[in-house]
XYZ file of C-alpha atoms in Angstrom:
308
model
C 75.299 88.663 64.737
C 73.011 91.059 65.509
C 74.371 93.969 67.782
C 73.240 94.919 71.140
C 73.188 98.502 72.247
C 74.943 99.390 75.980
C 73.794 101.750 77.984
C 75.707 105.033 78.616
C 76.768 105.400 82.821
C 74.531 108.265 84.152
C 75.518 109.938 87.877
C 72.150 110.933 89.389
C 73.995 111.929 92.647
C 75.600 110.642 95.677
C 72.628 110.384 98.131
C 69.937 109.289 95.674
C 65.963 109.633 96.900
C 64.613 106.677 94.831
C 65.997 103.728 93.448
C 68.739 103.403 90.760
C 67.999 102.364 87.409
C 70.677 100.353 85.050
C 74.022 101.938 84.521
C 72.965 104.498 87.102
C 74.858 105.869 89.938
C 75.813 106.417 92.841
C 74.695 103.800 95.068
C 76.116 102.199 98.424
C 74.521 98.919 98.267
C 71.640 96.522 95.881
C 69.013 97.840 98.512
C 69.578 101.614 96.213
C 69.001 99.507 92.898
C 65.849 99.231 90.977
C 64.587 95.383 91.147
C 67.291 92.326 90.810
C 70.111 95.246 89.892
C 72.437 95.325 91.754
C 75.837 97.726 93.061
C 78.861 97.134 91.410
C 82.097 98.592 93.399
C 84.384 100.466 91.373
C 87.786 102.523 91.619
C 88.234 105.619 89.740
C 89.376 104.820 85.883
C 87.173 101.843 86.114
C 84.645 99.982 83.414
C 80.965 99.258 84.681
C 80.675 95.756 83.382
C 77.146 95.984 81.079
C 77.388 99.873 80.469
C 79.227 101.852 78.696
C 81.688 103.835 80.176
C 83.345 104.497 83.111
C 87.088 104.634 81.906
C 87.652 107.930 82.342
C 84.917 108.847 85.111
C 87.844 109.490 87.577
C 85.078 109.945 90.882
C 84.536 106.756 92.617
C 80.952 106.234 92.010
C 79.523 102.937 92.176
C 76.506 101.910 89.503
C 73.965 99.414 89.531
C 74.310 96.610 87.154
C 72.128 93.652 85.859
C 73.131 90.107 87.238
C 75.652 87.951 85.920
C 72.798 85.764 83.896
C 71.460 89.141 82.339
C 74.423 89.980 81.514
C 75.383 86.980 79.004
C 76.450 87.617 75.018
C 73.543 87.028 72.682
C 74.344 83.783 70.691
C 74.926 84.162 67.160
C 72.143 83.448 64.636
C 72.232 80.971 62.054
C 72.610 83.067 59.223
C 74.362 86.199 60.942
C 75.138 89.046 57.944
C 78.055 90.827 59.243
C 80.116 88.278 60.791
C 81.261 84.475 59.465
C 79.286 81.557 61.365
C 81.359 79.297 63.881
C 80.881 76.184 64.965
C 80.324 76.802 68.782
C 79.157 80.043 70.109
C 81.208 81.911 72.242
C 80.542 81.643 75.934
C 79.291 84.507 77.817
C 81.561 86.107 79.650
C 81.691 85.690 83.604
C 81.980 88.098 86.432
C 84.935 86.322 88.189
C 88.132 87.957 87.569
C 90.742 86.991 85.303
C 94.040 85.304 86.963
C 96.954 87.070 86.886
C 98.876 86.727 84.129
C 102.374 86.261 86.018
C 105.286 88.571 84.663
C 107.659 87.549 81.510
C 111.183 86.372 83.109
C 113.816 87.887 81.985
C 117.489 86.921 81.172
C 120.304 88.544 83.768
C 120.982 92.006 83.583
C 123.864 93.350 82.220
C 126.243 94.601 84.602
C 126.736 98.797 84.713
C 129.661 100.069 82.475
C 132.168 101.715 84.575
C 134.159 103.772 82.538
C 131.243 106.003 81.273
C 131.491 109.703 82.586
C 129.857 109.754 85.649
C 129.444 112.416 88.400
C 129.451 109.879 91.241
C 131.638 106.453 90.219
C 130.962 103.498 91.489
C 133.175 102.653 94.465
C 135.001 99.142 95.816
C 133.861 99.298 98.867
C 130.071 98.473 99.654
C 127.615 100.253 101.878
C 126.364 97.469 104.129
C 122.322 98.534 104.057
C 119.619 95.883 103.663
C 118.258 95.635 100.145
C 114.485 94.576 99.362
C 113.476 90.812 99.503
C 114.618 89.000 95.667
C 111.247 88.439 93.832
C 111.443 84.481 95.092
C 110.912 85.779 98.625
C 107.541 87.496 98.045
C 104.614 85.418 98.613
C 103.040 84.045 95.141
C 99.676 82.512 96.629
C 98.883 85.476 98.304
C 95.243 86.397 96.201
C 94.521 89.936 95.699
C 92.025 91.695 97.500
C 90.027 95.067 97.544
C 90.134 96.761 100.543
C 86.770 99.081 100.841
C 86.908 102.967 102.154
C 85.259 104.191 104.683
C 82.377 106.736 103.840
C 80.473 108.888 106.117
C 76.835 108.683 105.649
C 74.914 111.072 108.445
C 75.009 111.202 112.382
C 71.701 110.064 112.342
C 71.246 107.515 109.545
C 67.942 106.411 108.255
C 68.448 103.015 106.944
C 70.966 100.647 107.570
C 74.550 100.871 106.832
C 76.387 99.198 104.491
C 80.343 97.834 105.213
C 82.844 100.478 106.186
C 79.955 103.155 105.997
C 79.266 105.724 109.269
C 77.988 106.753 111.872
C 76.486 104.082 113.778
C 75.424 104.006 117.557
C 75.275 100.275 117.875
C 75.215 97.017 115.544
C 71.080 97.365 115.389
C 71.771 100.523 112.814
C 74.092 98.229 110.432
C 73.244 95.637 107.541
C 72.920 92.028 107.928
C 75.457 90.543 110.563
C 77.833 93.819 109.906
C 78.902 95.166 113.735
C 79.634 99.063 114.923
C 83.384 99.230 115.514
C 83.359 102.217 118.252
C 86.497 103.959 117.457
C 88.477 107.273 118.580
C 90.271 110.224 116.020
C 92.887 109.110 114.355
C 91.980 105.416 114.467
C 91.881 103.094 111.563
C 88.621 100.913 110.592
C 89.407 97.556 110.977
C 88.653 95.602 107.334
C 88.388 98.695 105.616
C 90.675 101.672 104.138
C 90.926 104.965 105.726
C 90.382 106.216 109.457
C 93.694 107.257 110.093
C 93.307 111.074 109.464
C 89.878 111.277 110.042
C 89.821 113.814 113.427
C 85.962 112.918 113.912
C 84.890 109.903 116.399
C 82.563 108.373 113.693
C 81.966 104.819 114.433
C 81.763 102.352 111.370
C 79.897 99.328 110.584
C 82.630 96.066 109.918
C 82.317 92.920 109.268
C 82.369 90.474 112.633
C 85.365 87.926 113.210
C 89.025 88.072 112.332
C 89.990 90.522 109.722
C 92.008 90.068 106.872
C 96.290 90.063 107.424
C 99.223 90.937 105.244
C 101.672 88.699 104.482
C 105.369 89.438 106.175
C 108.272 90.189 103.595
C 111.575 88.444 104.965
C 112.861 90.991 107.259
C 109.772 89.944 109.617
C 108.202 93.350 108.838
C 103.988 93.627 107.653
C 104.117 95.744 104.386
C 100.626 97.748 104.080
C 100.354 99.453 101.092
C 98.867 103.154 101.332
C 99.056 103.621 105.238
C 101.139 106.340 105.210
C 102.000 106.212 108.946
C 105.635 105.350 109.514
C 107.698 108.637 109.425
C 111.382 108.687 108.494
C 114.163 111.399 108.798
C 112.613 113.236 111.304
C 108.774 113.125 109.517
C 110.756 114.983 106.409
C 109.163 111.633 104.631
C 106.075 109.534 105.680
C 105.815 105.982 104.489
C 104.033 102.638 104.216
C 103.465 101.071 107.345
C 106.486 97.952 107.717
C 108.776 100.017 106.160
C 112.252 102.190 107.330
C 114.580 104.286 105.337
C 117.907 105.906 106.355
C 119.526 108.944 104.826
C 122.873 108.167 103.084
C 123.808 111.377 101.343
C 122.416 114.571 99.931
C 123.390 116.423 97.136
C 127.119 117.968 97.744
C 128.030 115.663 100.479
C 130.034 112.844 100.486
C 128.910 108.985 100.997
C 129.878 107.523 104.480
C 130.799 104.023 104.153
C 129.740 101.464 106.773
C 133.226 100.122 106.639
C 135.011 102.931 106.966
C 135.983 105.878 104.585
C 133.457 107.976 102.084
C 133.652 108.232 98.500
C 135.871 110.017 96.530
C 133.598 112.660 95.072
C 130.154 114.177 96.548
C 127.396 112.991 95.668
C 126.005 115.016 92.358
C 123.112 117.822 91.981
C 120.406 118.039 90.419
C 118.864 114.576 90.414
C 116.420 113.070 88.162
C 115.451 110.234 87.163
C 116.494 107.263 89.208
C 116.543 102.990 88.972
C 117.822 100.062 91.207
C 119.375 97.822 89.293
C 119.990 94.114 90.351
C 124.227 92.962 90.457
C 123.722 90.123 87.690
C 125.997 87.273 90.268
C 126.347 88.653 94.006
C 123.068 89.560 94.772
C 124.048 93.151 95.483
C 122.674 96.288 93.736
C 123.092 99.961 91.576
C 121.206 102.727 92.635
C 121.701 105.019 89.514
C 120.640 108.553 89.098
C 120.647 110.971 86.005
C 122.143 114.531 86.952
C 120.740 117.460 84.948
C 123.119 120.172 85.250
C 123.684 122.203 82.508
C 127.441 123.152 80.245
C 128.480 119.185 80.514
C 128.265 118.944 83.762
C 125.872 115.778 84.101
C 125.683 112.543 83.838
C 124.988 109.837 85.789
C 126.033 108.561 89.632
C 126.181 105.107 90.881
C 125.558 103.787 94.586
C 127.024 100.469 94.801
C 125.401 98.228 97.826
C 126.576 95.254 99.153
C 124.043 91.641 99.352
C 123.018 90.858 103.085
């Protein structure tokens, strides 16, 4: 077979004057790519598909790449010198992703030992808390998607702008049948990532219509990973939008029960490491956590909860 040599990813810069070449970057859209290239969108850690490179460029930037049908394996030739002849060529590859390969199940866990040293023993009586949804409850069908981030491109832009890309003044300064979504500090883009701590009043271009949802999790509350906008405890800790948290104990103090009582011994300091474990026949669960203190005082603690 004879071998084909990939070209090396090359950053030019992020605003670039003149179109991108192969493997080049960064660019915001196909209009910034040399002929029939066009922009591939990438995370940080991520392969350019037909270059070489790109998994450990941890920036964002985005690189122009041939099309799919320039893209294809060579076939092998009939009398190849390094590798054995087959009877069918392999097809070239395509640029639709994989499916998921869904996770290995796994036999029941094995239930905690209980008479292990422990700093905080497990207790008979259950703090009534909701636990997360049982892996049957999340949705399955639910395809994965790539939600873009918003970038600022100039008050006054010369050309038009790309999805999730700012600031516009009306839809006549945005690509294609993109819209300006006129917006206030503080305000998420609608279809795209960010917004939310961004003080300025840029306005975005978005795509038009209904924009994508999030599937709820069985407590009827919408899960959205990364938006960081639901405090708990008093904003000491900010999470995921859909989400809630309650304080049951700090280091020294004892457990209150919901049913009544505490535990019999505080809970332990100098926390580390830290698992929920799933009860193997009641659908409860163990949060454990490893205690690091020093002269044999360590070990591990146990929170037992109860199932809803």
């Amino acid at each position: 077979m004879p071998k084909t040599r990939t070209k090396k990813i090359k950053f030019i810069r992020w605003s670039p004057t003149a179109p991108l070449g192969e493997c080049e970057g960064d660019c915001d859209g196909d209009r910034q790519c040399a002929g029939d290239l066009i922009c591939h969108k990438r995370d940080a850690n991520e392969e350019v598909p037909g270059c070489s490179g790109g998994g450990s460029d941890e920036s964002n930037a985005d690189y122009c790449t041939r099309l799919a049908a320039d893209t294809a394996s060579p076939t092998m030739s009939s009398s190849p010198t390094s590798l054995p002849t087959t009877a069918e060529p392999t097809p070239p590859p395509t640029t639709a992703k994989p499916e998921p390969t869904p996770l290995p199940t796994t036999s029941e866990p094995t239930p905690l030992p209980t008479n292990g040293p422990t700093s905080l023993p497990t207790t008979t009586n259950p703090t009534n808390l909701p636990t997360s949804p049982q892996t049957n409850d999340r949705p399955t069908s639910m395809p994965k998607t790539r939600t873009k981030k918003i970038k600022f491109i100039s008050w006054s832009p010369t050309a038009p702008l790309d999805e999730c890309e700012g600031d516009c003044d009306g839809d006549h300064q945005c690509a294609g049948d993109l819209i300006c979504h006129q917006r206030g500090a503080n305000e998420e883009v609608p279809g795209c990532a960010g917004g939310g701590s961004d003080k300025s009043k840029t306005d975005y271009c978005i795509r038009s219509g209904p924009q994508p949802t999030y599937a709820p999790n069985s407590f009827g509350a919408t899960f959205v990973p990364g938006d960081l906008s639901q405090p708990c405890d008093g904003g000491k800790l900010m999470l995921s939008r859909g989400m809630d948290c309650r304080l049951l104990t700090t280091a020294g103090q004892y457990v209150q029960y919901d049913t009544g009582g505490q535990s019999t011994v505080p809970m332990h300091r100098r926390a580390d490491g830290a698992a929920v474990i799933a009860h193997p026949t009641d659908g409860g669960w163990y949060y454990t956590s490893n205690s690091e203190r020093k002269l044999g005082g360590g070990g591990v603690g146990t929170l037992r909860f109860n199932a809803l």
